[in-house]
Amino acid sequence: MHNFALCAVGVGGAEQVALAGRLNRWEGEAKLDGDEVFALVAGGIIAAVTAVRWYAALVTVTRRAAPAHHRLILALIPLACLAGVQYVLACCAAHEVREAAEYDVLFLAGGAAWLGLTTVGLPLLDLCPRDDAIETRNLAAVVAVCGAWAGATLCYAGGNIGEGPTIWTTFVPAAAATGTLFGLWLLLAIATGVSESVSIDRDVASAFRLAGFLVAAGLVLGRAVAGDFHSWDGTWRDFLAEGWPAIPIWAWAMILQLALRPTPGRPEGSLLRAGLLPVASMILVAILDLLVLGGPEHHPNGR
C-alpha cells in the first residue's frame, strides 16, 4: 500500500525504497508492546476517573462554597500542567515519543494520571482538595493544591526528558522524584504544621511558601531525573548527585515557616514579605542550581 501511494505521487524507485523503509521502521517503533498497552490503559482510566470526579465537584459545588474565580483557577491549572507536559514531550522526549503519536498519547495520559493521583493523595498530607479548596472559601488551600500539582508535574516532566529503552526508565525515575518531593513535604508538615496553617488557619502566606517550596524542589528533582538513560546505577547516582539541593531548599522552607507561621499574636502574615518574597528566594535557589548544572545530557536524535 505504501508503494502504491509513493508511485501515485511520482517518487522514483530508489527514493521509494528509502521512504518505504523509513515508514516501515516508524510503524515498527510506534507499535506498543504489552507493558505499554497496560500503562496506556491504566493511565487513561486513572486520568478519566479522577478528572471526572474533580471537574464534577467544581461544577456541582454550591455558590456558598468556593467562589467562581477559585473554581476557575482549580479548573485551569491542571490543564496548564498538561500543556507543559505536552511541550516537554514534543521537544525533549525520546525520539519514539516525538515521532509516534501512540507514545505521545501514552505519556500525556501518564501525566494526567500523575495529576489525578496527586489530587487523591493530598489528604495524606492533611490537605483535602475537595473539602479545603472547593467546599470552603479557602484561598490558601487553592494556592497549596496548585503548588502540589505544579511540583508533581515538574517531577514527571523531568522524567520524560531524554532517551530510554523502556517506558519504565521514564516512570520509575519520575516516581522517585515525586515521592521524594512529597516525602519532604511530609517532613515539613511534621516539623512546622504547615498543612494545618493552610487548611485550618487559612494563612495565604503559608500557602504561598508551601507552593514555592514544591515548585522549587520540583524543579531540582525533575532536573535530577532528566537526561538519557544509561543504567539504573547511573540513574540513581545522578539523582543523588543532582537532587541534593532540594534538601537545603526544604531546610530554608522549614526555617521560614517556623519564623513566619501564624500565631495568636500574628494570625495573618504580610503576603508580600511573608509569602511572595520567600517564594522568590526558594525559586531563585532552584534556578541557580539549574544554571550551574546546565541542560541534561540528551541526544534528540537518539544514541
XYZ file of C-alpha atoms in Angstrom:
303
model
C 0.000 0.000 0.000
C 2.860 2.371 0.804
C 4.488 1.611 -2.566
C 1.226 2.352 -4.388
C 0.928 5.709 -2.613
C 4.535 6.607 -3.378
C 4.156 5.699 -7.049
C 0.989 7.768 -7.243
C 2.926 10.904 -6.341
C 5.707 10.089 -8.794
C 8.539 9.121 -6.466
C 11.471 7.353 -8.138
C 12.459 3.739 -7.453
C 15.424 4.386 -5.169
C 13.549 7.064 -3.282
C 10.572 4.705 -2.967
C 12.726 2.123 -1.248
C 14.221 4.671 1.133
C 10.894 6.251 2.035
C 9.159 2.897 2.411
C 11.955 1.734 4.695
C 11.528 4.794 6.896
C 7.771 4.275 7.019
C 8.178 0.637 7.978
C 10.705 1.498 10.701
C 8.370 4.184 12.022
C 5.482 1.728 12.146
C 7.638 -0.797 13.964
C 8.679 1.774 16.537
C 5.119 3.000 17.008
C 3.693 -0.409 17.866
C 3.021 -0.622 21.598
C 4.078 -3.745 23.468
C 2.245 -5.359 26.376
C 3.672 -3.152 29.129
C 2.993 -0.048 27.094
C -0.605 -1.011 26.350
C -1.132 -1.716 30.061
C 0.358 1.659 31.006
C -1.771 3.447 28.418
C -4.996 1.772 29.576
C -4.227 2.184 33.280
C -3.155 5.793 32.848
C -6.201 6.573 30.762
C -8.584 5.033 33.296
C -6.966 6.784 36.262
C -6.898 10.092 34.398
C -10.525 9.803 33.282
C -11.909 8.763 36.671
C -10.026 11.384 38.675
C -10.735 14.140 36.123
C -14.476 13.398 36.058
C -14.639 13.404 39.857
C -12.660 16.632 40.098
C -14.489 18.639 37.458
C -17.866 17.316 38.624
C -17.057 18.622 42.100
C -16.139 22.013 40.652
C -19.388 22.228 38.714
C -21.780 20.909 41.354
C -20.420 22.800 44.371
C -22.859 25.291 45.870
C -22.352 29.012 45.424
C -21.778 29.374 49.170
C -18.648 27.271 48.826
C -15.690 28.198 46.613
C -16.317 31.373 44.584
C -16.251 31.226 40.802
C -12.704 32.578 40.455
C -11.360 29.928 42.851
C -13.058 27.211 40.824
C -11.763 28.693 37.580
C -8.189 28.529 38.886
C -8.690 24.951 40.044
C -10.090 24.046 36.632
C -7.366 25.684 34.532
C -4.167 24.826 36.426
C -4.334 21.057 35.688
C -4.805 21.885 32.004
C -1.819 24.239 32.132
C 0.247 21.464 33.746
C -0.706 19.058 30.963
C 0.174 21.697 28.367
C 3.623 21.879 29.968
C 3.969 18.098 29.822
C 2.980 18.116 26.152
C 5.585 20.784 25.415
C 8.285 18.624 27.028
C 7.102 15.548 25.123
C 7.213 17.442 21.832
C 10.659 18.967 22.254
C 12.699 16.915 24.707
C 11.348 13.372 24.977
C 12.799 10.250 23.347
C 12.649 10.180 19.569
C 9.972 7.456 19.604
C 7.694 9.761 21.599
C 8.305 12.713 19.283
C 7.784 10.645 16.138
C 4.887 8.340 17.092
C 1.527 9.658 18.260
C 0.860 6.468 20.261
C 3.747 7.203 22.612
C 2.837 10.849 22.928
C -0.686 9.863 23.986
C 0.689 7.252 26.383
C 2.919 9.690 28.267
C 0.379 12.508 28.160
C -2.164 10.131 29.701
C 0.517 9.290 32.255
C 0.831 12.991 33.080
C -2.928 13.303 33.543
C -2.895 10.235 35.799
C 0.035 11.766 37.733
C -2.097 14.828 38.474
C -5.067 12.664 39.411
C -3.057 10.538 41.824
C -1.540 13.698 43.316
C -5.038 15.018 43.987
C -6.147 11.726 45.532
C -3.019 11.518 47.703
C -3.049 15.029 49.161
C -5.310 14.131 52.119
C -2.412 12.011 53.412
C -0.633 15.348 53.910
C -3.608 16.888 55.740
C -4.784 18.819 52.709
C -8.045 17.664 51.129
C -8.528 19.325 47.737
C -12.303 18.937 47.720
C -13.015 19.792 51.359
C -10.406 22.537 51.746
C -10.165 24.080 48.277
C -13.686 23.561 46.871
C -16.163 23.136 49.706
C -14.875 26.143 51.672
C -13.814 29.609 50.632
C -10.176 28.875 51.458
C -7.802 30.680 49.092
C -4.816 29.258 50.966
C -5.909 25.711 50.081
C -6.357 26.709 46.431
C -2.768 28.016 46.319
C -1.357 24.931 48.052
C -3.191 22.473 45.786
C -1.983 24.311 42.687
C 1.563 24.241 44.064
C 1.284 20.480 44.588
C 0.131 19.986 41.004
C 2.975 22.137 39.674
C 5.627 20.338 41.721
C 4.394 16.890 40.680
C 4.254 17.989 37.040
C 7.851 19.221 37.139
C 8.994 15.850 38.516
C 7.041 13.946 35.857
C 8.163 16.220 33.024
C 11.801 15.826 34.054
C 11.490 12.046 33.875
C 10.290 12.372 30.276
C 13.379 14.249 29.081
C 15.891 12.091 27.228
C 16.233 8.726 25.551
C 15.453 5.432 27.246
C 14.868 1.805 26.239
C 11.505 1.287 28.012
C 8.659 3.269 29.496
C 9.849 2.276 32.970
C 13.014 4.340 32.552
C 10.607 7.289 32.431
C 8.003 6.309 35.005
C 10.277 4.942 37.742
C 12.657 7.945 37.991
C 9.691 10.338 37.784
C 8.014 8.404 40.613
C 11.228 8.584 42.679
C 11.395 12.354 42.197
C 7.700 12.795 43.030
C 7.910 10.527 46.066
C 10.927 12.453 47.336
C 9.105 15.755 46.851
C 6.071 14.675 48.852
C 8.244 12.929 51.431
C 9.949 16.276 52.052
C 6.525 17.910 52.315
C 5.530 15.315 54.930
C 8.661 16.110 56.960
C 7.962 19.819 56.582
C 4.387 19.319 57.784
C 5.531 17.300 60.803
C 8.179 19.864 61.743
C 6.175 23.055 61.185
C 2.478 22.216 60.891
C 2.347 23.942 57.501
C -0.607 21.865 56.299
C -2.664 22.934 59.322
C -1.655 26.552 58.691
C -3.187 26.186 55.224
C -6.282 24.087 55.924
C -7.219 25.301 59.418
C -5.657 28.756 59.842
C -6.228 29.588 56.165
C -2.975 31.516 56.066
C -2.375 32.526 52.460
C 1.267 33.449 53.122
C 1.946 29.936 54.455
C 0.262 28.503 51.353
C 2.488 30.529 49.061
C 5.593 29.450 50.959
C 4.485 25.811 50.668
C 3.724 26.195 46.956
C 7.069 27.934 46.430
C 8.883 25.071 48.125
C 7.047 22.494 45.993
C 7.835 24.321 42.750
C 11.478 24.961 43.663
C 12.111 21.405 44.869
C 10.166 20.053 41.885
C 12.492 21.934 39.539
C 15.560 20.459 41.240
C 14.241 16.907 41.465
C 12.826 16.980 37.946
C 16.210 18.099 36.633
C 17.870 15.302 38.624
C 15.932 12.607 36.721
C 16.198 14.256 33.297
C 18.530 13.084 30.539
C 19.360 9.933 28.620
C 19.164 6.591 30.398
C 22.372 4.525 30.505
C 21.954 2.270 33.551
C 19.923 2.086 36.737
C 23.043 2.555 38.858
C 23.891 5.683 36.905
C 20.305 6.937 37.193
C 20.311 6.734 40.983
C 23.820 8.192 41.252
C 22.749 11.161 39.148
C 19.569 11.538 41.169
C 21.529 11.797 44.404
C 24.294 13.935 42.939
C 21.941 16.412 41.266
C 18.883 16.231 43.514
C 20.553 17.037 46.853
C 19.878 20.831 46.578
C 16.241 20.006 47.345
C 17.387 19.395 50.944
C 18.661 22.958 51.594
C 15.532 24.325 49.906
C 13.479 22.168 52.290
C 15.525 23.412 55.270
C 15.021 27.025 54.195
C 11.273 26.415 53.800
C 11.183 24.949 57.317
C 13.029 27.939 58.803
C 10.711 30.353 57.021
C 7.578 28.527 58.146
C 8.712 28.350 61.776
C 9.544 32.058 61.746
C 6.536 33.313 59.797
C 3.688 30.897 60.546
C 0.537 32.363 62.080
C 0.414 32.800 65.860
C -2.271 34.124 68.247
C -0.471 37.457 68.256
C 0.060 37.448 64.483
C -2.803 35.486 62.919
C -2.019 36.612 59.391
C 1.349 37.500 57.853
C 2.089 40.027 55.136
C 1.509 38.416 51.751
C 4.468 40.243 50.231
C 7.064 39.932 52.997
C 5.946 36.576 54.420
C 4.703 34.980 51.208
C 5.908 36.215 47.846
C 9.451 37.215 48.828
C 10.178 33.815 50.469
C 8.749 32.119 47.372
C 11.081 34.165 45.170
C 14.073 33.202 47.333
C 13.366 29.458 47.057
C 12.740 29.546 43.321
C 15.875 31.655 42.822
C 17.944 28.946 44.540
C 16.409 26.318 42.238
C 17.092 28.394 39.123
C 20.708 28.963 40.164
C 21.071 25.211 40.641
C 19.717 24.599 37.134
C 22.101 27.191 35.686
C 25.078 25.587 37.421
C 24.146 22.091 36.227
C 23.252 23.179 32.704
C 20.984 21.201 30.410
C 20.591 17.452 30.947
C 22.507 15.025 28.751
C 20.146 14.387 25.886
C 20.607 13.342 22.269
C 17.466 14.463 20.385
C 18.099 12.002 17.539
C 18.895 9.059 19.753
C 22.205 7.460 20.749
